[in-house]
Coordinates of C-alpha atoms in Angstrom, one line a residue:
Chain A
X460 CA 46.2 -90.9 78.2
X461 CA 43.9 -88.3 78.4
X462 CA 42.1 -87.7 82.1
X463 CA 38.6 -88.1 79.9
X464 CA 39.2 -91.3 78.1
X465 CA 41.0 -92.9 81.1
X466 CA 38.1 -92.1 83.7
X467 CA 35.7 -93.5 80.7
X468 CA 37.3 -96.9 80.5
X469 CA 37.9 -96.9 84.1
X470 CA 34.3 -96.1 85.2
X471 CA 32.4 -99.1 85.4
X472 CA 35.0 -100.8 87.4
X473 CA 35.5 -97.7 89.3
X474 CA 31.7 -97.4 89.8
X475 CA 31.8 -100.9 91.0
X476 CA 34.0 -100.6 93.7
X477 CA 32.9 -97.1 95.0
X478 CA 29.6 -98.7 95.3
X479 CA 30.1 -102.3 96.3
X480 CA 33.7 -101.9 98.5
X481 CA 34.1 -98.3 99.6
X482 CA 30.2 -97.8 100.7
X483 CA 30.0 -101.1 102.4
X484 CA 33.2 -100.1 104.2
X485 CA 31.9 -96.8 105.2
X486 CA 29.0 -98.9 106.6
X487 CA 31.3 -101.1 108.3
X488 CA 32.9 -98.2 109.8
X489 CA 29.2 -96.4 110.8
X490 CA 27.6 -99.8 112.1
X491 CA 30.9 -100.2 114.6
X492 CA 30.1 -96.9 116.1
X493 CA 25.9 -96.5 116.1
X494 CA 23.5 -98.9 116.2
X495 CA 20.1 -99.1 116.4
X496 CA 18.4 -98.2 120.2
X497 CA 17.9 -101.8 122.1
X498 CA 15.0 -103.4 122.3
X499 CA 13.9 -102.8 126.0
X500 CA 12.3 -105.5 128.4
X501 CA 9.0 -104.2 130.2
X502 CA 8.4 -106.3 132.9
X503 CA 4.6 -107.0 133.7
X504 CA 2.5 -108.9 136.1
X505 CA 0.2 -111.1 135.1
X506 CA -2.4 -112.4 137.4
X507 CA -5.3 -115.2 137.7
X508 CA -7.5 -116.7 139.8
X509 CA -7.7 -120.4 140.2
X510 CA -11.1 -122.2 139.3
X511 CA -10.9 -124.5 142.5
X512 CA -9.2 -123.1 145.4
X513 CA -10.3 -119.5 144.5
X514 CA -6.8 -118.2 145.0
X515 CA -5.3 -115.5 143.1
X516 CA -1.9 -116.1 142.6
X517 CA 0.5 -113.3 140.2
X518 CA 3.5 -113.7 137.9
X519 CA 5.8 -111.6 136.8
X520 CA 6.6 -111.5 133.0
X521 CA 9.1 -110.1 130.8
X522 CA 8.0 -108.8 127.6
X523 CA 10.1 -107.5 124.7
X524 CA 9.2 -104.1 123.9
X525 CA 11.0 -102.6 120.3
X526 CA 11.8 -99.1 120.4
X527 CA 11.6 -97.1 117.3
X528 CA 13.8 -93.8 116.8
X529 CA 17.4 -92.8 115.1
X530 CA 20.8 -94.6 115.2
X531 CA 22.4 -94.2 118.9
X532 CA 26.2 -93.8 119.3
X533 CA 27.7 -96.0 121.0
X534 CA 31.2 -94.8 121.1
X535 CA 33.5 -97.8 121.9
X536 CA 31.0 -99.9 123.4
X537 CA 31.1 -102.3 120.2
X538 CA 34.8 -102.3 120.2
X539 CA 35.1 -102.9 124.0
X540 CA 32.4 -105.7 124.5
X541 CA 33.1 -109.1 125.6
X542 CA 33.4 -111.3 122.2
X543 CA 35.8 -107.9 120.2
X544 CA 38.7 -106.4 122.7
X545 CA 36.6 -107.3 125.8
X546 CA 38.5 -104.1 128.0
X547 CA 36.0 -104.7 131.2
X548 CA 36.8 -108.4 131.4
X549 CA 40.9 -107.7 130.7
X550 CA 40.3 -105.0 133.7
X551 CA 38.9 -106.8 135.9
X552 CA 40.8 -110.1 134.9
X553 CA 44.2 -108.0 135.5
X554 CA 42.7 -106.3 138.9
X555 CA 42.2 -110.2 140.5
X556 CA 45.0 -111.2 139.5
X557 CA 47.4 -112.0 142.0
X558 CA 49.8 -114.7 140.0
X559 CA 51.4 -113.0 138.1
X560 CA 51.6 -111.8 134.3
X561 CA 51.8 -115.5 132.8
X562 CA 48.9 -116.5 134.9
X563 CA 46.6 -113.5 133.2
X564 CA 47.4 -114.1 130.1
X565 CA 46.6 -117.9 130.1
X566 CA 44.0 -117.8 132.4
X567 CA 41.8 -114.2 131.1
X568 CA 43.4 -113.1 127.8
X569 CA 43.5 -116.7 125.8
X570 CA 39.6 -117.1 126.7
X571 CA 38.6 -114.1 125.2
X572 CA 37.4 -115.0 121.5
X573 CA 38.9 -112.3 119.6
X574 CA 42.4 -112.8 121.5
X575 CA 42.0 -116.7 121.3
X576 CA 41.6 -115.9 117.0
X577 CA 44.1 -114.0 117.1
X578 CA 46.5 -116.9 118.6
X579 CA 45.0 -119.0 116.7
X580 CA 45.9 -116.9 113.1
X581 CA 49.3 -116.5 114.5
X582 CA 49.7 -120.2 115.4
X583 CA 48.6 -121.0 112.0
X584 CA 50.7 -118.3 110.3
X585 CA 54.0 -119.1 112.2
X586 CA 53.6 -122.8 112.1
X587 CA 52.5 -123.4 108.5
X588 CA 55.0 -120.4 106.8
X589 CA 58.3 -122.4 107.0
X590 CA 57.0 -125.6 106.0
X591 CA 55.2 -124.2 103.2
X592 CA 58.3 -121.7 102.1
X593 CA 60.4 -125.2 102.3
X594 CA 58.5 -127.7 100.5
X595 CA 57.6 -125.5 97.7
X596 CA 61.3 -124.8 97.2
X597 CA 61.8 -128.3 97.2
X598 CA 59.1 -129.3 95.2
X599 CA 59.7 -126.6 92.6
X600 CA 63.5 -127.9 92.4
X601 CA 62.6 -131.0 92.4
X602 CA 60.3 -130.7 89.2
X603 CA 62.4 -128.6 87.6
X604 CA 64.9 -131.6 87.6
X605 CA 62.2 -134.3 86.1
X606 CA 62.1 -135.6 83.1
X607 CA 60.1 -133.1 80.9
X608 CA 57.4 -135.3 80.1
X609 CA 56.4 -136.1 83.4
X610 CA 56.8 -132.2 84.4
X611 CA 52.9 -131.6 83.5
X612 CA 51.5 -134.4 85.1
X613 CA 53.4 -133.3 88.5
X614 CA 52.1 -130.1 87.8
X615 CA 48.4 -131.0 87.5
X616 CA 48.5 -133.1 90.7
X617 CA 50.2 -130.1 92.0
X618 CA 47.4 -127.6 91.2
X619 CA 44.8 -129.5 92.5
X620 CA 44.9 -128.7 96.2
X621 CA 45.0 -125.0 95.7
X622 CA 42.9 -124.5 93.1
X623 CA 40.1 -126.8 94.8
X624 CA 37.5 -125.1 97.1
X625 CA 39.0 -124.6 100.6
X626 CA 35.8 -126.4 102.0
X627 CA 35.8 -129.2 99.4
X628 CA 39.7 -129.5 100.4
X629 CA 39.2 -129.6 103.9
X630 CA 36.4 -132.0 104.1
X631 CA 38.2 -134.5 101.9
X632 CA 41.0 -134.9 104.6
X633 CA 38.7 -134.3 107.3
X634 CA 36.8 -137.7 106.1
X635 CA 40.4 -139.7 106.2
X636 CA 40.7 -138.6 109.7
X637 CA 37.6 -140.5 110.5
X638 CA 38.3 -142.5 113.6
X639 CA 36.9 -145.5 113.0
X640 CA 39.4 -146.4 111.0
X641 CA 39.9 -143.8 108.1
X642 CA 43.0 -144.0 106.5
X643 CA 44.8 -140.6 107.8
X644 CA 44.0 -141.9 110.9
X645 CA 45.6 -145.3 110.4
X646 CA 48.8 -143.7 109.1
X647 CA 48.9 -141.3 112.2
X648 CA 48.6 -144.2 114.6
X649 CA 50.8 -146.5 112.7
X650 CA 53.6 -143.2 113.3
X651 CA 52.3 -142.6 116.8
X652 CA 54.0 -145.0 118.5
X653 CA 53.8 -143.9 121.9
X654 CA 50.2 -143.5 121.9
X655 CA 47.7 -146.3 122.1
X656 CA 44.7 -144.6 120.2
X657 CA 45.9 -141.3 118.4
X658 CA 43.0 -139.4 117.2
X659 CA 43.2 -136.7 115.2
X660 CA 39.7 -135.2 116.5
X661 CA 40.2 -135.8 120.1
X662 CA 41.7 -132.9 121.6
X663 CA 42.1 -129.1 120.7
X664 CA 45.9 -129.2 119.9
X665 CA 44.8 -132.3 117.5
X666 CA 42.7 -129.9 115.9
X667 CA 44.8 -127.0 115.3
X668 CA 47.9 -129.6 113.7
X669 CA 45.1 -130.8 111.6
X670 CA 43.9 -127.5 110.2
X671 CA 48.2 -126.4 110.2
X672 CA 48.7 -129.8 108.0
X673 CA 46.1 -128.6 105.7
X674 CA 46.7 -125.6 105.5
X675 CA 50.9 -126.6 104.5
X676 CA 48.7 -129.0 102.1
X677 CA 46.7 -126.2 100.5
X678 CA 49.0 -123.4 99.8
X679 CA 52.6 -125.3 99.1
X680 CA 51.2 -125.5 95.5
X681 CA 51.1 -122.1 95.3
X682 CA 54.5 -121.2 96.5
X683 CA 55.9 -124.5 94.0
X684 CA 54.1 -122.8 90.9
X685 CA 55.8 -119.0 91.8
X686 CA 59.5 -120.3 92.9
X687 CA 59.2 -123.0 89.7
X688 CA 58.8 -119.8 87.4
X689 CA 61.4 -118.4 89.3
X690 CA 63.8 -121.5 88.6
X691 CA 62.9 -120.8 85.2
X692 CA 64.7 -117.2 85.0
X693 CA 68.0 -118.4 86.8
X694 CA 71.0 -116.7 85.4
X695 CA 72.1 -119.9 83.7
X696 CA 75.8 -117.6 83.2
X697 CA 75.6 -117.4 87.1
X698 CA 74.9 -121.5 87.6
X699 CA 77.8 -122.1 85.0
X700 CA 80.5 -119.4 86.1
X701 CA 79.6 -121.5 89.5
X702 CA 80.5 -125.0 88.2
X703 CA 83.5 -124.0 86.9
X704 CA 84.5 -122.7 90.4
X705 CA 83.7 -126.1 91.3
X706 CA 81.0 -124.7 93.5
X707 CA 79.0 -128.2 95.0
X708 CA 75.4 -128.0 94.5
X709 CA 74.4 -127.2 97.5
X710 CA 76.6 -123.8 97.4
X711 CA 75.0 -122.9 93.7
X712 CA 71.8 -123.4 95.6
X713 CA 72.7 -121.0 98.6
X714 CA 74.6 -118.8 96.6
X715 CA 73.3 -118.5 93.1
X716 CA 69.8 -119.7 93.2
X717 CA 68.1 -118.6 96.5
X718 CA 69.1 -114.9 96.3
X719 CA 67.5 -115.4 93.0
X720 CA 64.2 -116.5 94.4
X721 CA 64.3 -113.9 97.4
X722 CA 61.6 -111.4 96.1
X723 CA 59.4 -114.2 95.0
X724 CA 60.1 -115.9 98.7
X725 CA 58.7 -112.7 100.1
X726 CA 55.8 -112.8 97.9
X727 CA 54.3 -115.8 98.5
X728 CA 55.0 -115.2 102.7
X729 CA 53.2 -111.6 102.4
X730 CA 50.2 -113.7 100.6
X731 CA 50.4 -116.0 103.1
X732 CA 50.1 -114.2 105.8
X733 CA 47.2 -112.1 104.5
X734 CA 45.2 -115.3 103.6
X735 CA 46.1 -116.4 107.1
X736 CA 43.4 -114.0 108.4
X737 CA 41.0 -115.4 105.5
X738 CA 40.9 -118.9 107.2
X739 CA 37.0 -119.9 107.4
X740 CA 35.9 -122.9 105.3
X741 CA 38.6 -125.2 106.8
X742 CA 36.7 -124.5 110.4
X743 CA 33.6 -125.8 108.9
X744 CA 35.4 -128.6 106.9
X745 CA 37.3 -130.1 110.4
X746 CA 34.2 -129.5 112.5
X747 CA 36.5 -127.2 114.6
X748 CA 34.6 -124.5 115.9
X749 CA 34.8 -125.5 119.1
X750 CA 38.5 -125.8 119.6
X751 CA 39.8 -123.4 116.9
X752 CA 38.3 -119.9 115.6
X753 CA 39.7 -117.3 113.5
X754 CA 38.9 -114.1 113.3
X755 CA 37.0 -114.4 109.9
X756 CA 35.5 -117.1 111.7
X757 CA 34.2 -114.9 114.7
X758 CA 32.8 -112.3 111.9
X759 CA 30.8 -115.1 110.0
X760 CA 29.3 -116.2 113.5
X761 CA 28.2 -112.8 114.4
X762 CA 26.5 -112.5 111.2
X763 CA 25.2 -115.0 109.8
X764 CA 25.6 -118.3 112.7
X765 CA 23.7 -116.2 115.3
X766 CA 19.7 -115.8 114.9
X767 CA 19.9 -112.5 116.2
X768 CA 22.4 -110.9 113.9
X769 CA 25.2 -108.8 116.2
X770 CA 26.0 -106.2 113.7
X771 CA 27.8 -104.1 116.1
X772 CA 30.3 -106.3 117.0
X773 CA 30.9 -108.0 113.5
X774 CA 31.5 -104.3 112.6
X775 CA 33.9 -103.7 115.5
X776 CA 35.9 -107.1 114.5
X777 CA 36.0 -106.6 110.7
X778 CA 37.3 -102.6 111.5
X779 CA 40.3 -104.3 114.1
X780 CA 40.7 -106.9 111.1
X781 CA 41.1 -104.7 108.3
X782 CA 43.6 -102.5 110.4
X783 CA 45.7 -105.6 111.2
X784 CA 45.6 -106.4 107.5
X785 CA 46.6 -103.0 106.3
X786 CA 49.4 -102.9 109.0
X787 CA 51.0 -106.0 107.7
X788 CA 50.8 -104.7 104.1
X789 CA 52.0 -101.5 104.8
X790 CA 55.9 -102.1 103.6
X791 CA 54.8 -103.4 100.3
X792 CA 52.0 -100.5 99.5
X793 CA 55.5 -98.0 100.5
X794 CA 57.8 -100.1 98.3
X795 CA 54.6 -100.2 95.5
X796 CA 54.4 -96.6 95.5
X797 CA 57.9 -96.0 95.5
X798 CA 58.6 -98.3 92.4
X799 CA 55.7 -96.5 90.6
X800 CA 57.5 -93.2 91.5
X801 CA 60.6 -94.5 89.7
X802 CA 58.5 -96.3 86.7
X803 CA 56.8 -93.0 86.0
X804 CA 60.1 -90.5 85.7
Chain B
X743 CA 69.7 -128.2 79.3
X744 CA 71.2 -131.1 80.5
X745 CA 72.1 -131.3 84.1
X746 CA 74.0 -134.6 85.1
X747 CA 73.0 -136.1 88.6
X748 CA 74.4 -138.9 90.4
X749 CA 72.2 -141.9 90.8
X750 CA 71.6 -141.2 94.6
X751 CA 70.1 -138.0 93.8
X752 CA 68.1 -138.7 90.8
X753 CA 66.2 -141.9 93.1
X754 CA 65.6 -138.8 95.7
X755 CA 64.3 -136.6 92.9
X756 CA 62.0 -139.2 91.4
X757 CA 61.0 -140.5 95.0
X758 CA 60.4 -137.1 96.0
X759 CA 57.9 -136.3 93.2
X760 CA 56.0 -139.8 93.2
X761 CA 55.7 -138.6 97.0
X762 CA 54.2 -135.3 96.2
X763 CA 52.0 -136.4 93.5
X764 CA 50.4 -138.8 96.0
X765 CA 49.7 -136.5 98.7
X766 CA 48.5 -133.8 96.1
X767 CA 45.6 -136.0 94.4
X768 CA 45.4 -139.1 96.4
X769 CA 43.2 -137.6 98.6
X770 CA 40.6 -136.5 95.5
X771 CA 41.0 -140.1 94.2
X772 CA 40.0 -141.5 97.1
X773 CA 37.1 -139.6 98.2
X774 CA 35.6 -139.9 93.9
X775 CA 36.2 -143.6 94.8
X776 CA 34.7 -143.6 97.9
X777 CA 31.7 -141.4 97.1
X778 CA 30.1 -144.6 94.7
X779 CA 30.3 -146.4 97.9
X780 CA 27.5 -147.0 101.0
X781 CA 28.3 -144.9 104.1
X782 CA 29.7 -148.0 106.1
X783 CA 32.2 -148.6 103.4
X784 CA 33.8 -145.0 102.9
X785 CA 33.4 -144.3 106.8
X786 CA 34.3 -147.3 108.2
X787 CA 37.8 -149.0 108.1
X788 CA 40.1 -147.7 104.9
X789 CA 40.2 -151.5 103.9
X790 CA 36.0 -151.4 103.6
X791 CA 36.1 -148.3 101.5
X792 CA 38.7 -150.3 99.1
X793 CA 36.9 -153.5 98.8
X794 CA 33.3 -152.3 99.2
X795 CA 32.3 -155.4 101.3
X796 CA 29.0 -153.4 102.5
X797 CA 28.1 -151.9 99.2
X798 CA 28.5 -155.4 97.6
X799 CA 26.4 -157.0 100.5
X800 CA 23.4 -154.2 100.1
X801 CA 23.7 -153.4 96.0
X802 CA 25.1 -157.0 94.7
X803 CA 27.6 -154.6 92.9
X804 CA 30.6 -152.7 93.7
X805 CA 29.5 -149.4 93.0
X806 CA 26.4 -147.6 93.9
X807 CA 25.0 -144.1 93.0
X808 CA 23.3 -143.9 96.5
X809 CA 25.2 -140.9 97.6
X810 CA 24.7 -138.7 94.3
X811 CA 20.8 -140.2 94.0
X812 CA 20.4 -138.4 97.6
X813 CA 22.2 -135.2 97.1
X814 CA 19.9 -134.8 94.0
X815 CA 16.8 -135.8 95.1
X816 CA 13.7 -133.5 95.6
X817 CA 14.8 -133.2 99.2
X818 CA 18.3 -132.0 99.3
X819 CA 17.9 -130.6 96.0
X820 CA 21.8 -130.3 94.6
X821 CA 20.9 -129.9 91.2
X822 CA 19.4 -126.8 91.9
X823 CA 22.7 -125.6 93.6
X824 CA 24.5 -126.6 90.5
X825 CA 22.1 -124.6 88.5
X826 CA 22.6 -121.4 90.4
X827 CA 26.3 -121.7 90.7
X828 CA 26.7 -122.1 86.9
X829 CA 24.2 -118.8 86.6
X830 CA 26.2 -116.8 89.2
X831 CA 29.6 -117.9 87.8
X832 CA 28.7 -116.8 84.4
X833 CA 27.5 -113.5 85.0
X834 CA 30.5 -112.9 87.3
X835 CA 33.0 -113.7 84.8
X836 CA 31.4 -112.0 82.2
X837 CA 30.8 -108.9 83.8
X838 CA 33.8 -108.9 85.6
X839 CA 36.0 -109.3 82.7
X840 CA 34.7 -106.7 80.7
X841 CA 35.1 -104.4 83.5
X842 CA 38.1 -105.4 84.3
X843 CA 39.7 -105.1 80.9
X844 CA 38.5 -101.6 80.2
X845 CA 39.9 -100.6 83.8
X846 CA 43.0 -102.5 83.3
X847 CA 43.4 -101.2 80.1
X848 CA 43.1 -97.5 81.4
X849 CA 45.3 -98.4 84.5
X850 CA 48.6 -99.6 82.0
X851 CA 48.3 -96.5 79.8
X852 CA 47.9 -93.9 82.2
X853 CA 51.1 -92.5 83.8
X854 CA 48.8 -89.6 85.9
X855 CA 49.5 -89.3 89.8
X856 CA 46.1 -90.6 90.3
X857 CA 45.9 -93.9 88.4
X858 CA 48.9 -95.1 91.0
X859 CA 46.9 -93.9 93.8
X860 CA 43.8 -95.9 92.5
X861 CA 45.9 -99.1 91.9
X862 CA 47.3 -98.7 95.6
X863 CA 43.9 -98.4 96.7
X864 CA 42.9 -101.3 94.9
X865 CA 45.9 -103.2 96.4
X866 CA 44.3 -102.2 99.6
X867 CA 41.1 -103.6 98.8
X868 CA 42.4 -106.7 97.2
X869 CA 44.1 -107.9 100.9
X870 CA 40.8 -107.1 102.9
X871 CA 39.2 -110.3 104.2
X872 CA 35.9 -110.7 102.1
X873 CA 34.0 -111.4 105.3
X874 CA 35.1 -107.9 106.8
X875 CA 32.5 -106.4 103.9
X876 CA 29.7 -108.5 104.8
X877 CA 28.1 -107.0 107.5
X878 CA 28.6 -103.5 105.2
X879 CA 26.4 -105.5 102.7
X880 CA 23.4 -107.4 104.8
X881 CA 22.2 -104.2 107.1
X882 CA 21.4 -102.1 103.5
X883 CA 20.3 -105.4 101.7
X884 CA 17.8 -106.5 104.3
X885 CA 16.2 -103.0 104.9
X886 CA 15.7 -102.5 101.1
X887 CA 14.4 -106.1 100.6
X888 CA 16.8 -107.4 98.2
X889 CA 18.8 -109.9 100.4
X890 CA 18.9 -113.1 98.9
X891 CA 18.5 -112.0 95.2
X892 CA 20.8 -113.7 93.2
X893 CA 21.7 -110.6 91.2
X894 CA 22.8 -108.8 94.1
X895 CA 25.1 -111.4 94.9
X896 CA 27.2 -111.3 91.3
X897 CA 27.2 -107.4 91.5
X898 CA 29.0 -108.1 94.7
X899 CA 30.9 -110.9 93.5
X900 CA 31.8 -108.7 90.4
X901 CA 33.2 -105.7 92.4
X902 CA 34.5 -107.7 95.2
X903 CA 36.9 -109.1 92.4
X904 CA 37.7 -106.1 90.6
X905 CA 40.6 -104.8 92.5
X906 CA 42.6 -108.6 91.9
X907 CA 40.9 -108.5 88.0
X908 CA 42.0 -104.6 87.3
X909 CA 45.8 -105.5 88.8
X910 CA 45.7 -108.5 86.2
X911 CA 44.8 -107.4 83.3
X912 CA 46.9 -104.4 84.2
X913 CA 49.9 -106.5 84.1
X914 CA 48.6 -108.2 80.7
X915 CA 48.4 -104.9 79.1
X916 CA 51.9 -103.8 80.4
X917 CA 53.5 -106.1 77.5
X918 CA 51.4 -104.9 75.0
X919 CA 53.9 -102.6 73.8
X920 CA 52.0 -98.6 73.7
X921 CA 53.4 -98.0 70.1
X922 CA 50.7 -100.0 69.0
X923 CA 48.2 -97.9 70.4
X924 CA 50.2 -95.0 69.2
X925 CA 50.1 -96.3 65.9
X926 CA 46.6 -97.1 65.5
X927 CA 45.4 -93.6 66.6
X928 CA 48.0 -92.0 63.8
X929 CA 45.9 -94.8 61.3
X930 CA 42.7 -92.9 62.1
X931 CA 41.3 -95.0 65.1
X932 CA 39.8 -93.3 68.4
X933 CA 40.6 -94.9 71.5
X934 CA 37.7 -97.3 71.7
X935 CA 38.3 -98.3 68.3
X936 CA 42.0 -99.0 68.8
X937 CA 41.2 -100.7 72.0
X938 CA 39.3 -103.2 70.4
X939 CA 40.7 -103.7 66.7
X940 CA 44.3 -103.4 67.7
X941 CA 45.3 -104.0 71.6
X942 CA 42.1 -106.8 72.1
X943 CA 43.2 -109.3 69.6
X944 CA 46.8 -109.5 71.2
X945 CA 45.4 -109.6 74.5
X946 CA 43.2 -113.0 74.5
X947 CA 45.4 -114.8 76.6
X948 CA 45.7 -112.3 79.1
X949 CA 41.8 -112.2 79.0
X950 CA 41.6 -116.2 79.5
X951 CA 44.2 -116.3 82.2
X952 CA 42.2 -113.5 84.0
X953 CA 38.8 -115.0 83.2
X954 CA 40.0 -118.6 84.7
X955 CA 40.9 -116.6 88.0
X956 CA 37.7 -115.1 87.9
X957 CA 36.0 -118.1 87.5
X958 CA 37.8 -119.6 90.5
X959 CA 37.1 -116.8 92.6
X960 CA 33.1 -117.0 92.2
X961 CA 33.1 -120.9 92.0
X962 CA 35.3 -121.0 95.1
X963 CA 33.6 -118.6 97.0
X964 CA 31.9 -119.3 100.1
X965 CA 32.0 -116.0 102.4
X966 CA 29.8 -113.9 99.9
X967 CA 27.4 -116.6 98.8
X968 CA 26.6 -118.2 102.3
X969 CA 26.1 -115.0 103.6
X970 CA 23.9 -113.2 100.9
X971 CA 22.2 -115.5 99.6
X972 CA 18.7 -117.0 100.2
X973 CA 18.5 -120.7 100.9
X974 CA 16.7 -121.7 97.4
X975 CA 19.5 -119.5 95.4
X976 CA 22.5 -120.3 97.1
X977 CA 25.4 -122.2 95.8
X978 CA 26.9 -125.5 95.9
X979 CA 29.8 -124.5 98.0
X980 CA 27.1 -123.1 100.8
X981 CA 24.9 -126.2 100.1
X982 CA 27.5 -128.7 100.9
X983 CA 28.4 -126.7 104.4
X984 CA 24.4 -126.7 104.8
X985 CA 24.7 -130.6 104.0
X986 CA 27.3 -131.0 106.6
X987 CA 24.7 -129.6 109.6
X988 CA 22.1 -131.8 108.5
X989 CA 24.2 -135.0 107.5
X990 CA 24.3 -136.4 110.9
X991 CA 20.8 -136.0 112.0
X992 CA 20.0 -137.9 108.5
X993 CA 22.5 -140.4 108.5
X994 CA 23.2 -139.5 105.0
X995 CA 26.4 -138.2 104.9
X996 CA 27.4 -139.8 101.6
X997 CA 24.8 -137.1 99.8
X998 CA 27.7 -134.5 101.2
X999 CA 30.7 -136.8 99.9
X1000 CA 28.7 -136.8 96.6
X1001 CA 28.4 -133.4 96.2
X1002 CA 31.9 -132.3 97.1
X1003 CA 33.1 -134.6 94.2
X1004 CA 30.1 -133.1 92.2
X1005 CA 31.7 -129.7 92.9
X1006 CA 35.2 -130.8 92.0
X1007 CA 34.5 -132.3 88.6
X1008 CA 34.6 -128.9 86.5
X1009 CA 38.1 -127.8 88.3
X1010 CA 39.4 -130.8 87.4
X1011 CA 38.3 -130.7 83.7
X1012 CA 39.5 -126.9 84.3
X1013 CA 42.9 -127.9 85.4
X1014 CA 43.5 -130.3 82.9
X1015 CA 42.5 -128.0 79.9
X1016 CA 44.1 -124.6 81.3
X1017 CA 47.3 -125.6 83.0
X1018 CA 49.4 -123.5 81.7
X1019 CA 47.4 -120.5 81.8
X1020 CA 47.0 -121.2 85.2
X1021 CA 50.7 -120.9 86.0
X1022 CA 51.3 -118.1 84.1
X1023 CA 48.4 -116.6 86.4
X1024 CA 49.9 -117.4 89.5
X1025 CA 53.2 -116.3 88.7
X1026 CA 52.2 -113.0 86.8
X1027 CA 52.0 -111.1 89.8
X1028 CA 54.7 -112.3 91.3
X1029 CA 57.7 -112.0 88.6
X1030 CA 56.7 -109.0 87.5
X1031 CA 56.3 -107.7 90.9

């Protein structure tokens, strides 16, 4: 395709992405390093004489004075701020710590917002991933073996948790965990024989677990659909050959089907890890902000929930998040680039 | 293809399928049913949601539209949010598809190195959480005095979804043989005519599938719409989030429940009509790599 035609066709899309992704990205980078001059607090004394006693007294008041002027370079101030990398807090925490690294880790590091959020993201990813992959695979295998007319209904039901808005999905589950007798509360209480009153909302651990369950419920359909499509392309010759060789079902699964699905498993894994950084709506849906905050939630808090918007901290957190996602994505980028090179030859 | 399974395995398969369908779909049925009850039934003991004793006592019927009346009332204005959502999703889908179809076609037909570079950059853009861009929008939008406008949100949603859209459209265009373009050009079409009269007629399934995902991205968006729209221009999902904050104060949680069911209903219909396209779209990126 000639260069001119290529750019003519791509122009609208390219323009949209340059103006509304690339430039905002530059702006985010800029905001993480520069900010307007801070308003200064001016102390002033107000004195008055009491009408009856004639005693004159003064009191100090603080007035906030707006400072106009060009943006000031803040260096790593925002990156080192308490709600971002918290350099000072880490340094003092380490200096004052006398009880070994484990103590420093749990008492200092895990009490700082960004590290807590990364910890939550890691927990969410590590706990949900195996469930999503295994359940997705089981559902795919099960649907693949269903009587054909039943498959459509099953796929319809399966798509619901995935397609429905995360806020709606999490609310629908959250309302069922109501501890005045919600259905999920009743079921888990029936199963949790060791506890008298097993509330799903009482502790941070319960909140984390409920969000993880939601994550599995929400993403398993995606894994299922991808694996199901993969199952349709398994070579029937290989299956038959394995059957003639007398391989039992479990071996056919292990040596024929799973290797065939391997690229898809990697794909689902990758998408899921990247999406873990996006977890935001469930924090609202499950009213979990006190116990669980994701990286996205931290940025959202700086920008939307705070009356006094903290652009610098939000931008610095955003830059770090993009870097983390980029590093995770790097192997895929390299592989995709190689595929292109091969295809172009 | 026929496969013979022993009875025990068949029972396991059908039992698991039934269990999975219940786990996936039941919460929605439960909530839809409960949205037609009074609050003490839906948020009370689960047996009360089934029987609806309080609803029966208060209204003399098993169902009541109380929650819906409250959500769509003058005060809560959920109807306004429904209208806003319709406008924003329609414009976002139409513009996204127009841009994405043209761009995806160019990317599918070019073998130049810069085309690949652009695709890789789009892939990075696609992987970034949307919230990371929001501070890049807010500051300029505030200073230009256009924060909160509907059309701004539409433009942002279009742009933020372009990486996804061009990748998906590209993968569909890759399935249309190049020979089709070439024969059209030999027959005297220019590129645009060839694209419109020869390629597009076979591309509609791809356009519909990509359109569905553009729709879902715009319809389900919370991040962009809640951060960039003013209260009166806001869409359904941020409005529902707003109900949650005020629900405890008002003692009116049923409005939120009714709003949730209202927001889910179009998706129900969508999945029912376009199930095949959704499945093919979900796998388009995966199976073809």
